[in-house]
XYZ file of C-alpha atoms in Angstrom:
675
model
C 0.000 0.000 0.000
C 1.279 3.448 -0.871
C 1.886 5.672 2.149
C 1.813 9.429 2.318
C 4.475 11.587 3.877
C 2.407 12.812 6.761
C 4.208 16.051 7.447
C 5.966 18.329 5.028
C 6.071 21.882 6.285
C 7.997 24.922 7.333
C 7.281 26.665 10.610
C 6.941 30.303 9.656
C 8.765 32.446 12.180
C 9.246 36.168 11.566
C 12.119 37.778 13.438
C 14.502 40.630 12.880
C 17.649 39.191 11.376
C 21.100 40.272 12.575
C 23.117 42.529 10.258
C 26.598 41.301 9.370
C 29.535 43.575 9.922
C 31.725 42.041 7.226
C 30.042 41.321 3.945
C 32.320 39.240 1.732
C 30.453 38.052 -1.351
C 28.844 40.675 -3.571
C 25.449 38.933 -3.758
C 22.685 41.529 -3.438
C 20.848 39.853 -0.538
C 23.832 38.501 1.338
C 23.187 40.861 4.265
C 19.940 38.997 4.952
C 21.739 35.642 5.335
C 22.673 36.035 8.992
C 23.134 32.309 9.515
C 26.172 32.102 7.203
C 28.209 34.218 9.583
C 26.901 32.302 12.595
C 28.248 29.002 11.235
C 31.424 30.771 10.008
C 30.861 29.960 6.367
C 32.368 33.326 5.454
C 35.639 32.324 7.137
C 35.624 28.948 5.401
C 35.322 30.660 1.997
C 38.768 32.134 2.502
C 40.086 28.560 2.496
C 37.733 26.983 -0.039
C 34.580 28.425 -1.582
C 33.553 25.760 -4.023
C 32.959 22.066 -4.398
C 32.327 21.629 -8.119
C 32.914 17.901 -8.186
C 30.552 17.089 -5.331
C 26.990 16.083 -6.224
C 24.236 16.788 -3.686
C 20.912 15.130 -4.426
C 17.989 17.267 -3.208
C 15.025 14.926 -2.801
C 12.265 17.428 -2.286
C 9.467 19.368 -3.989
C 11.403 19.931 -7.184
C 13.752 22.722 -8.188
C 13.286 25.675 -10.494
C 16.015 24.580 -12.911
C 15.936 27.963 -14.682
C 16.600 29.971 -11.531
C 19.549 32.309 -12.319
C 21.220 31.587 -8.971
C 20.975 27.810 -9.450
C 21.003 26.914 -13.150
C 24.808 26.958 -13.405
C 25.129 24.657 -10.401
C 22.811 21.860 -11.455
C 23.890 18.290 -12.035
C 23.341 16.908 -15.509
C 23.339 13.275 -16.483
C 26.218 13.302 -18.960
C 25.302 9.811 -20.162
C 21.898 10.975 -21.346
C 21.080 12.938 -24.518
C 18.287 15.365 -23.594
C 15.078 15.301 -25.558
C 15.725 12.317 -27.817
C 13.121 10.160 -26.010
C 15.670 7.350 -25.566
C 17.038 5.880 -22.341
C 20.631 6.375 -23.506
C 22.301 5.167 -20.316
C 19.838 2.290 -19.744
C 19.080 3.345 -16.167
C 15.311 3.036 -16.606
C 14.651 6.770 -17.042
C 14.142 8.389 -20.454
C 15.706 11.840 -20.990
C 16.704 12.238 -17.333
C 19.339 14.824 -18.210
C 18.161 17.298 -15.538
C 17.062 14.793 -12.891
C 13.579 13.357 -12.457
C 10.039 14.170 -11.311
C 8.890 11.018 -9.497
C 5.452 12.517 -8.788
C 4.566 12.949 -12.465
C 7.067 10.329 -13.696
C 8.707 12.660 -16.229
C 12.164 14.222 -16.716
C 11.432 17.857 -15.748
C 12.003 18.148 -11.948
C 10.648 21.720 -11.757
C 7.462 22.596 -9.842
C 4.423 22.532 -12.136
C 2.093 25.014 -10.362
C -0.697 22.441 -10.412
C -4.113 23.477 -9.194
C -4.136 23.806 -5.407
C -0.418 24.433 -5.130
C 1.025 25.772 -1.922
C 3.991 28.018 -1.287
C 5.882 25.207 0.446
C 4.926 22.759 -2.287
C 6.385 24.777 -5.159
C 9.337 26.542 -3.497
C 10.635 24.305 -0.724
C 13.101 22.363 -2.885
C 14.324 25.525 -4.600
C 14.908 27.177 -1.201
C 16.813 24.117 0.067
C 18.946 24.029 -3.084
C 19.827 27.701 -2.745
C 20.963 27.187 0.843
C 23.305 24.495 -0.405
C 24.667 25.909 -3.640
C 23.259 29.242 -4.769
C 26.012 30.682 -6.931
C 28.082 32.946 -4.717
C 29.772 36.224 -5.527
C 27.839 36.665 -8.780
C 26.341 40.089 -7.956
C 22.818 38.782 -7.579
C 20.582 37.076 -5.097
C 22.052 35.019 -2.292
C 25.091 32.852 -1.634
C 25.017 29.156 -0.871
C 27.316 27.579 1.686
C 29.180 26.097 -1.260
C 29.107 28.305 -4.319
C 29.125 25.767 -7.103
C 28.479 22.223 -5.985
C 26.229 20.264 -8.320
C 22.596 19.862 -7.246
C 20.774 16.738 -8.469
C 17.058 17.698 -8.595
C 14.695 14.876 -7.646
C 11.030 15.762 -7.142
C 9.036 13.542 -4.745
C 6.678 16.099 -3.222
C 3.659 17.410 -5.124
C 2.954 21.086 -5.634
C 0.370 20.740 -2.856
C 3.055 19.649 -0.370
C 2.414 15.917 -0.009
C 4.164 12.869 -1.304
C 4.412 9.089 -1.334
C 7.065 7.027 0.353
C 7.285 4.850 -2.737
C 8.482 7.882 -4.728
C 11.059 8.716 -2.056
C 12.408 5.159 -2.267
C 12.791 5.437 -6.033
C 14.509 8.805 -5.670
C 16.983 7.555 -3.043
C 17.895 4.622 -5.285
C 18.230 6.954 -8.267
C 20.562 9.273 -6.341
C 22.766 6.403 -5.174
C 22.884 4.759 -8.599
C 23.737 7.999 -10.391
C 26.679 9.141 -8.311
C 25.271 11.416 -5.623
C 27.870 12.047 -2.920
C 25.362 13.538 -0.464
C 21.575 13.124 -0.240
C 19.518 15.868 1.439
C 16.098 14.890 2.843
C 14.355 17.997 4.196
C 11.011 16.433 5.083
C 9.550 14.398 7.898
C 7.086 11.612 8.521
C 5.851 9.725 11.540
C 5.378 6.608 9.436
C 8.087 3.939 9.560
C 8.812 2.225 6.254
C 11.087 -0.783 6.172
C 11.349 -0.376 2.388
C 12.610 3.204 2.731
C 15.065 2.182 5.428
C 16.410 -0.468 3.079
C 16.747 2.099 0.272
C 18.692 4.357 2.631
C 20.806 1.390 3.612
C 21.586 0.755 -0.070
C 22.542 4.402 -0.600
C 24.708 4.392 2.516
C 26.440 1.234 1.365
C 27.058 2.856 -2.029
C 29.005 5.616 -0.262
C 26.446 8.423 -0.131
C 26.141 10.515 3.030
C 22.476 11.018 3.929
C 21.304 14.126 5.785
C 17.757 14.538 7.082
C 15.748 17.192 8.894
C 14.799 16.188 12.442
C 11.251 17.545 12.109
C 9.204 20.388 13.511
C 6.344 20.698 16.003
C 3.478 22.276 14.072
C 1.348 23.179 17.079
C 3.688 25.691 18.665
C 4.986 23.256 21.253
C 8.510 22.365 22.293
C 9.259 20.033 19.393
C 9.245 16.259 19.390
C 11.513 14.127 21.556
C 12.740 11.642 18.961
C 13.571 9.063 21.603
C 9.840 8.903 22.326
C 8.369 9.969 18.968
C 10.624 8.798 16.128
C 10.783 11.116 13.126
C 11.593 9.651 9.739
C 13.817 9.638 7.723
C 16.079 11.145 10.425
C 15.538 8.095 12.645
C 16.497 5.543 10.013
C 19.768 5.373 11.866
C 20.484 1.776 11.182
C 19.180 0.530 14.472
C 18.648 -2.846 12.845
C 22.222 -3.094 11.559
C 24.143 -1.052 14.131
C 25.105 1.864 11.896
C 24.359 5.579 11.877
C 23.160 5.807 8.304
C 21.393 9.175 8.508
C 22.662 12.466 9.954
C 19.690 13.915 11.830
C 19.723 17.720 12.013
C 17.945 19.820 14.648
C 17.509 23.596 14.392
C 18.847 26.457 16.502
C 18.034 30.171 16.609
C 20.261 33.246 16.305
C 21.350 32.814 19.950
C 22.376 29.157 19.516
C 19.387 27.976 21.511
C 17.185 25.183 20.244
C 14.476 26.590 18.037
C 11.124 26.296 19.779
C 9.724 24.126 16.970
C 12.699 21.799 16.510
C 12.760 18.161 17.444
C 15.420 16.968 19.878
C 16.429 13.757 21.561
C 19.181 11.422 22.686
C 18.469 9.318 19.593
C 18.401 10.329 15.921
C 19.802 13.852 16.470
C 23.445 14.121 15.386
C 24.041 17.846 14.924
C 22.305 21.226 15.054
C 22.378 24.173 12.681
C 20.543 27.497 12.354
C 16.986 27.011 11.163
C 15.087 30.294 11.461
C 14.455 33.297 9.247
C 16.071 32.146 6.007
C 16.022 34.386 2.958
C 16.735 32.630 -0.311
C 15.812 31.239 -3.705
C 12.188 30.394 -4.504
C 10.268 29.241 -7.540
C 7.807 31.641 -9.127
C 5.881 31.862 -12.340
C 6.406 34.798 -14.632
C 9.646 36.567 -15.476
C 12.801 35.248 -13.898
C 14.419 38.632 -14.461
C 12.333 40.126 -11.666
C 14.297 39.470 -8.460
C 11.223 40.021 -6.318
C 9.679 36.956 -7.896
C 12.564 34.553 -7.301
C 13.865 35.459 -3.800
C 11.872 35.556 -0.594
C 11.964 35.092 3.166
C 11.700 34.314 5.924
C 11.553 30.526 6.057
C 12.152 28.515 9.207
C 12.367 24.850 10.115
C 14.738 21.932 10.434
C 14.263 21.745 6.656
C 16.501 24.820 6.469
C 19.062 23.489 8.933
C 19.641 20.190 7.082
C 20.946 21.725 3.811
C 23.500 23.758 5.779
C 24.926 20.441 6.930
C 24.742 18.879 3.454
C 26.611 21.825 1.945
C 29.269 21.670 4.665
C 29.860 18.008 3.874
C 30.381 19.024 0.232
C 33.064 21.509 1.321
C 34.676 18.876 3.566
C 34.924 16.434 0.668
C 36.289 19.136 -1.618
C 38.881 20.228 0.958
C 40.098 16.629 1.205
C 38.986 14.418 -1.695
C 40.743 11.433 -0.111
C 38.297 11.216 2.790
C 36.036 8.231 3.078
C 32.378 8.404 4.050
C 33.007 7.722 7.717
C 35.962 10.107 7.914
C 34.002 13.016 6.426
C 31.167 12.499 8.895
C 33.594 12.234 11.812
C 35.156 15.561 10.799
C 31.695 17.131 10.623
C 30.915 16.029 14.169
C 34.359 16.849 15.573
C 34.231 20.420 14.268
C 31.018 21.551 15.953
C 30.624 24.291 18.583
C 29.481 23.200 22.036
C 26.127 24.883 22.779
C 25.164 22.708 25.746
C 25.472 25.541 28.314
C 22.982 27.566 26.279
C 20.545 24.666 26.296
C 20.657 23.211 29.828
C 17.254 21.536 29.489
C 18.441 19.637 26.386
C 21.679 18.119 27.668
C 22.630 15.163 25.494
C 19.679 15.788 23.171
C 21.207 18.083 20.515
C 23.773 15.786 19.031
C 27.417 16.772 18.723
C 26.819 20.526 18.799
C 26.153 23.377 16.386
C 27.608 23.326 12.891
C 30.901 25.201 12.324
C 31.794 25.267 8.617
C 35.162 26.951 9.036
C 36.433 24.446 11.576
C 35.128 21.568 9.467
C 37.099 22.770 6.443
C 40.178 23.347 8.615
C 40.017 19.804 10.005
C 39.510 18.371 6.524
C 42.559 20.201 5.189
C 44.534 19.208 8.284
C 43.518 15.615 7.694
C 44.804 15.915 4.161
C 48.126 17.101 5.510
C 48.248 14.370 8.126
C 47.532 11.798 5.433
C 50.300 13.119 3.254
C 51.767 10.672 0.856
C 54.939 8.866 1.832
C 57.100 6.713 -0.397
C 57.896 3.105 0.371
C 61.308 2.584 -1.166
C 62.570 -0.944 -1.746
C 65.443 -2.199 -3.855
C 64.510 -4.898 -6.305
C 67.452 -6.907 -5.050
C 69.098 -6.666 -1.638
C 68.880 -3.965 0.974
C 65.952 -2.959 3.157
C 62.560 -1.302 2.847
C 62.333 2.313 4.014
C 59.596 4.886 4.491
C 60.600 8.228 3.010
C 59.175 11.655 2.257
C 58.412 12.590 -1.327
C 61.791 14.317 -1.464
C 63.712 11.210 -0.377
C 64.180 11.938 3.329
C 64.201 8.674 5.276
C 61.613 8.455 8.067
C 61.844 4.856 9.207
C 62.926 1.327 8.246
C 60.554 -1.619 7.746
C 62.644 -4.486 9.138
C 59.883 -7.106 8.764
C 59.522 -6.664 5.005
C 61.893 -8.488 2.658
C 62.218 -6.528 -0.629
C 63.783 -9.515 -2.412
C 60.422 -11.317 -2.417
C 58.178 -8.479 -3.562
C 56.694 -7.906 -7.009
C 54.105 -5.148 -6.403
C 53.573 -2.654 -3.579
C 50.395 -0.716 -2.882
C 48.535 0.860 0.014
C 44.843 1.333 0.727
C 42.258 1.345 3.492
C 41.106 -2.263 3.327
C 39.019 -2.234 6.517
C 37.593 1.317 6.297
C 39.122 2.431 9.589
C 40.666 5.595 8.156
C 44.182 4.117 8.037
C 45.789 2.643 4.972
C 47.341 -0.800 5.051
C 50.432 -1.798 3.086
C 49.949 -4.661 0.633
C 52.653 -6.592 -1.234
C 52.650 -9.498 -3.670
C 55.189 -12.230 -4.364
C 57.493 -12.188 -7.365
C 58.057 -15.178 -9.669
C 59.691 -18.303 -8.242
C 57.802 -18.038 -4.939
C 54.433 -19.146 -3.650
C 51.799 -16.715 -5.012
C 51.156 -14.899 -1.737
C 49.651 -11.518 -0.984
C 50.783 -10.028 2.336
C 49.075 -7.245 4.307
C 50.943 -5.053 6.815
C 49.906 -2.227 9.132
C 51.512 1.225 8.911
C 54.225 0.149 11.346
C 55.246 -2.763 9.138
C 53.674 -5.554 11.207
C 52.225 -8.363 9.076
C 48.472 -8.607 9.584
C 47.551 -11.323 7.128
C 48.824 -13.461 4.265
C 46.948 -15.519 1.693
C 47.511 -17.246 -1.655
C 46.206 -15.544 -4.786
C 46.569 -18.695 -6.914
C 47.278 -22.374 -6.434
C 50.279 -22.973 -4.195
C 52.158 -24.662 -7.046
C 51.901 -21.597 -9.263
C 55.263 -19.764 -9.211
C 54.762 -17.088 -11.886
C 54.444 -14.142 -9.498
C 51.452 -11.949 -8.660
C 50.424 -8.499 -9.850
C 47.504 -6.753 -8.109
C 45.456 -3.590 -7.722
C 42.927 -2.268 -5.199
C 39.279 -1.457 -5.861
C 35.887 -1.205 -4.220
C 34.244 -4.239 -5.698
C 30.744 -4.187 -4.199
C 30.376 -0.732 -2.592
C 30.899 -2.222 0.850
C 33.152 -0.342 3.303
C 36.852 -0.783 2.598
C 38.694 -2.055 -0.448
C 39.198 -5.386 -2.166
C 42.299 -6.823 -3.890
C 42.221 -7.945 -7.519
C 45.126 -10.182 -8.587
C 46.470 -11.449 -11.928
C 49.470 -13.647 -12.808
C 52.711 -11.780 -13.439
C 53.874 -14.490 -15.871
C 53.051 -18.016 -17.045
C 49.622 -17.856 -15.547
C 46.015 -18.479 -16.393
C 44.177 -15.700 -18.174
C 42.044 -14.676 -15.229
C 41.796 -12.165 -12.415
C 40.730 -12.990 -8.891
C 39.088 -10.583 -6.449
C 39.650 -11.094 -2.700
C 38.357 -9.324 0.384
C 40.709 -8.137 3.124
C 40.493 -11.536 4.818
C 41.744 -13.268 1.677
C 38.343 -14.748 0.843
C 37.806 -15.205 -2.897
C 34.807 -13.127 -4.047
C 34.958 -13.393 -7.837
C 36.947 -14.854 -10.735
C 36.963 -12.996 -14.054
C 38.021 -14.848 -17.191
C 40.312 -12.578 -19.253
C 41.651 -15.002 -21.830
C 40.884 -18.526 -23.043
C 41.636 -21.486 -20.817
C 44.851 -22.358 -22.638
C 46.409 -18.912 -22.384
C 49.634 -18.695 -20.363
C 51.169 -15.286 -20.071
C 51.763 -12.326 -17.786
C 49.757 -9.207 -17.010
C 49.965 -5.910 -15.208
C 46.792 -4.517 -13.636
C 45.219 -1.289 -12.458
C 41.705 -0.480 -11.246
C 39.584 2.648 -11.026
C 36.506 4.434 -12.290
C 37.659 5.309 -15.797
C 34.211 6.154 -17.192
C 32.950 8.190 -14.226
C 29.857 6.078 -13.539
C 30.684 5.505 -9.885
C 31.774 1.867 -10.402
C 35.356 0.666 -10.878
C 36.745 -1.018 -13.945
C 39.762 -3.321 -14.246
C 42.508 -2.255 -16.643
C 44.970 -4.946 -17.718
C 48.163 -4.579 -19.738
C 49.951 -7.497 -21.365
C 53.418 -8.567 -20.316
C 56.580 -9.610 -22.107
C 56.170 -11.667 -25.267
C 52.684 -10.297 -26.047
C 51.532 -7.388 -28.151
C 51.411 -4.106 -26.167
C 47.676 -4.178 -25.585
C 45.611 -2.525 -22.858
C 42.060 -3.687 -22.071
C 39.334 -2.026 -19.993
C 37.058 -4.643 -18.427
C 33.951 -4.257 -16.290
C 33.441 -6.203 -13.073
C 30.960 -8.345 -14.952
C 33.752 -9.444 -17.298
C 32.509 -7.331 -20.219
C 35.200 -5.819 -22.421
C 34.605 -2.064 -22.714
C 37.509 -1.204 -25.005
C 41.116 -2.003 -25.863
C 44.002 -0.155 -27.454
C 47.707 -0.351 -28.291
C 49.696 2.475 -26.659
C 52.932 1.535 -28.462
C 53.791 0.045 -31.835
C 52.386 -3.460 -32.211
C 55.793 -4.929 -32.906
C 56.930 -4.093 -29.366
C 57.083 -7.192 -27.170
C 58.751 -5.929 -23.996
C 55.589 -5.791 -21.890
C 53.672 -2.959 -20.247
C 53.173 -1.391 -16.839
C 49.816 0.200 -16.044
C 48.209 2.287 -13.318
C 44.786 3.902 -12.914
C 44.272 7.108 -10.929
C 42.879 10.607 -10.965
C 45.916 12.585 -12.108
C 44.221 15.567 -13.752
C 42.363 17.002 -10.775
C 38.969 15.780 -12.053
C 39.066 18.115 -15.038
C 37.003 15.513 -16.894
C 34.424 14.954 -14.199
C 34.887 11.926 -11.962
C 36.860 9.845 -14.436
C 40.207 8.280 -13.599
C 43.009 8.194 -16.126
C 45.013 5.236 -17.427
C 48.791 5.591 -17.173
C 50.906 3.257 -19.291
C 54.652 2.644 -19.484
C 56.912 0.176 -21.342
C 58.399 -2.555 -19.171
C 61.740 -2.939 -20.994
C 63.372 -2.543 -24.395
C 61.716 0.763 -25.255
C 62.220 4.472 -24.767
C 60.902 5.326 -21.258
C 57.826 7.064 -22.660
C 54.960 7.523 -20.190
C 51.498 7.894 -21.707
C 48.204 9.030 -20.150
C 44.892 7.944 -21.705
C 41.210 8.404 -21.017
C 38.629 5.603 -21.112
C 38.089 6.105 -24.834
C 41.776 5.391 -25.553
C 42.397 9.054 -26.382
C 45.959 10.082 -25.598
C 45.925 13.009 -23.162
C 49.653 13.384 -22.504
C 52.985 11.678 -23.104
C 56.449 12.438 -21.761
C 59.770 10.756 -21.000
C 60.211 9.394 -17.488
C 63.991 9.243 -17.947
C 66.439 10.062 -20.710
C 65.880 8.286 -23.991
C 68.921 6.061 -23.690
C 67.450 4.170 -20.709
C 65.393 1.202 -21.916
C 65.583 -0.988 -18.840
C 62.098 -0.120 -17.571
C 60.859 1.289 -14.298
C 58.380 0.714 -11.510
C 55.194 2.754 -11.999
C 53.012 3.901 -9.081
C 50.413 6.628 -8.479
C 49.291 8.508 -5.371
C 48.842 11.971 -3.919
C 52.245 12.913 -2.525
C 51.801 16.708 -2.311
C 48.295 17.005 -0.861
C 46.704 18.683 -3.864
C 43.807 16.239 -4.159
C 45.150 14.663 -7.361
C 47.410 11.673 -7.802
C 50.972 12.118 -8.953
C 52.979 9.630 -11.030
C 56.026 8.116 -9.322
C 58.670 6.046 -11.112
C 61.729 4.152 -9.958
C 64.411 2.823 -12.307
C 64.751 -0.965 -12.492
C 68.076 -2.840 -12.048
C 70.936 -1.653 -14.218
C 70.521 2.081 -13.639
C 71.152 4.419 -10.744
C 68.332 4.301 -8.122
C 66.619 7.331 -9.559
C 63.116 8.205 -8.274
C 61.040 10.815 -10.074
C 57.585 12.188 -9.345
C 55.552 13.864 -12.091
C 52.334 15.798 -12.404
C 49.811 14.906 -15.120
C 51.372 17.564 -17.338
C 54.783 15.853 -17.190
C 56.289 18.443 -14.855
C 58.866 16.999 -12.457
C 57.680 17.590 -8.874
C 60.478 15.676 -7.111
C 63.639 13.928 -8.268
C 66.174 12.155 -6.061
C 68.353 9.053 -5.687
C 66.890 6.539 -3.252
C 70.339 5.087 -2.570
C 73.857 6.123 -3.540
C 74.249 6.581 -7.285
C 76.530 3.541 -7.543
C 73.673 1.290 -6.423
C 72.445 -0.584 -9.513
C 69.894 -3.060 -8.137
C 66.875 -0.951 -8.998
C 64.140 0.833 -7.067
C 60.738 -0.631 -6.325
C 58.323 1.741 -4.655
C 54.818 2.360 -3.383
C 52.891 5.289 -1.937
C 51.114 5.181 1.407
C 49.260 7.867 3.324
C 50.482 7.842 6.898
C 48.033 8.943 9.582
C 49.445 10.953 12.432
C 47.492 9.268 15.168
């Protein structure tokens, strides 16, 4: 049976708004946005004002997609051709270029001004979107907390102000499946829906952060105590699975006291934010050139507080793109202001405190610094493994790791605890083991990637296979192996086998993994080893071949190295790039490709006379949010390490050992947490 959202409203509270002393953006109505100064958004803008790569899904009453303060900041489905009446991306929605109207089941998510429309019904979603991402400093209107994040408009509330839970479920699934980083739910219901909780669980598992309004008391009372009267979706906190899946947001006034209408409680409430007297973007009929028709105030409610939190999360993720879901939320909570003394009757019932955008951005940037990339330097033959800065300064020695046995080195957060583990694989002639170490070099686990009798060595990459927390390991034979890849979880349990070649194939591969097409799901990229043509293949996790190409002349048989990473700062959306290098017997020419096999950049890693090959790794070593390309010369040359940007510019260059050392340099990149 279809259920109606039983409460969708804004408590209308008219108060005199404080006047700001320091007006920073030049937006015409910025002086009416008192709450931005209260949460220190203006101070955060000095550090970071935008989050263009972050997508915030606004599941609400629709959005005026032609609003001049919003139209430049709207998400578009790049896989869809608008207006051709074809489901180009096969996601079940035809022409969903601008989002979707789940009420009318059509692609235009704007309010329709249907008969009986209400002010809240037509403008609520537009107001919420403006709080998040109204274009700032554009000499008109208002400023959002983030000035150019991408809003994904999803309409689930009718122009009259009501809606069906079934539509909300579809919208949550749509947001998760189409790459939303954050989902804002500024509505409330007293009706529990297991189906909606499961949809939220799916979105949470996919990596989205879900923010919900805690709800308002409509009768002028003291708000609802959520521990006694659960409010949904804020209270879909994962009580059945032991997770906090939804950030519940209560509202405060200009004095940091709980707003009289706001819900509260020891359960469901995670954070507070201002929620009274908001002036912002609204949807109106008529001319959009008339500012009086498209801006209005003063709106109040937890519906206004929630988007402040959603926008702050967008800034957190922009300030440190390396943060995981849990880390971003922890920073949000850790950065709040303590308002407990101002609310003595609500001790323990207002979450972690009142939102502070500036401190959140500061902690995110500090986290980026603390997670700065470090190089794991290992000789291919002899010597010891060391942890070094990106300029070659030795920090420590890993005495428990034997470089002589290692083929590949990588690092990643396998268990989603905010700390990367170090992973190594065995070279040829040894049992095909994969070993996992902590950041101090203590072995945590070891397992076999192939049959114990296989001695061809193991190449591997890291990926998020099934959207569960943490990363998985995908392995291929380095030589003389079957034409298959195997995906393991952090415990070494086999999760999937992908056939890459026929059953009789025996050869070697290199492997990388990442989201090369920007659809939110990783692909496997394999490159053929010595004796084979220099071919690169892009393969989906279902085993489907997306494309293949030859980065070097087909006569070359020296084998390839490959890596997949974001090296261009997301200039092409959310797509990772494919970095390819010759293994031996070729000029040391590095090449960078996109998923369509288009060459984006090529440059020499070393001088042309070196054809002995080099180790190829990627990672963010200078805290700029993009991966750099690190190379280390293989045996026969001086132990020369170089680090490049995507443009081929040398960022660092040093000798990992004395120049007379000729046993080569293997290397990896790990982000060390200072904790």
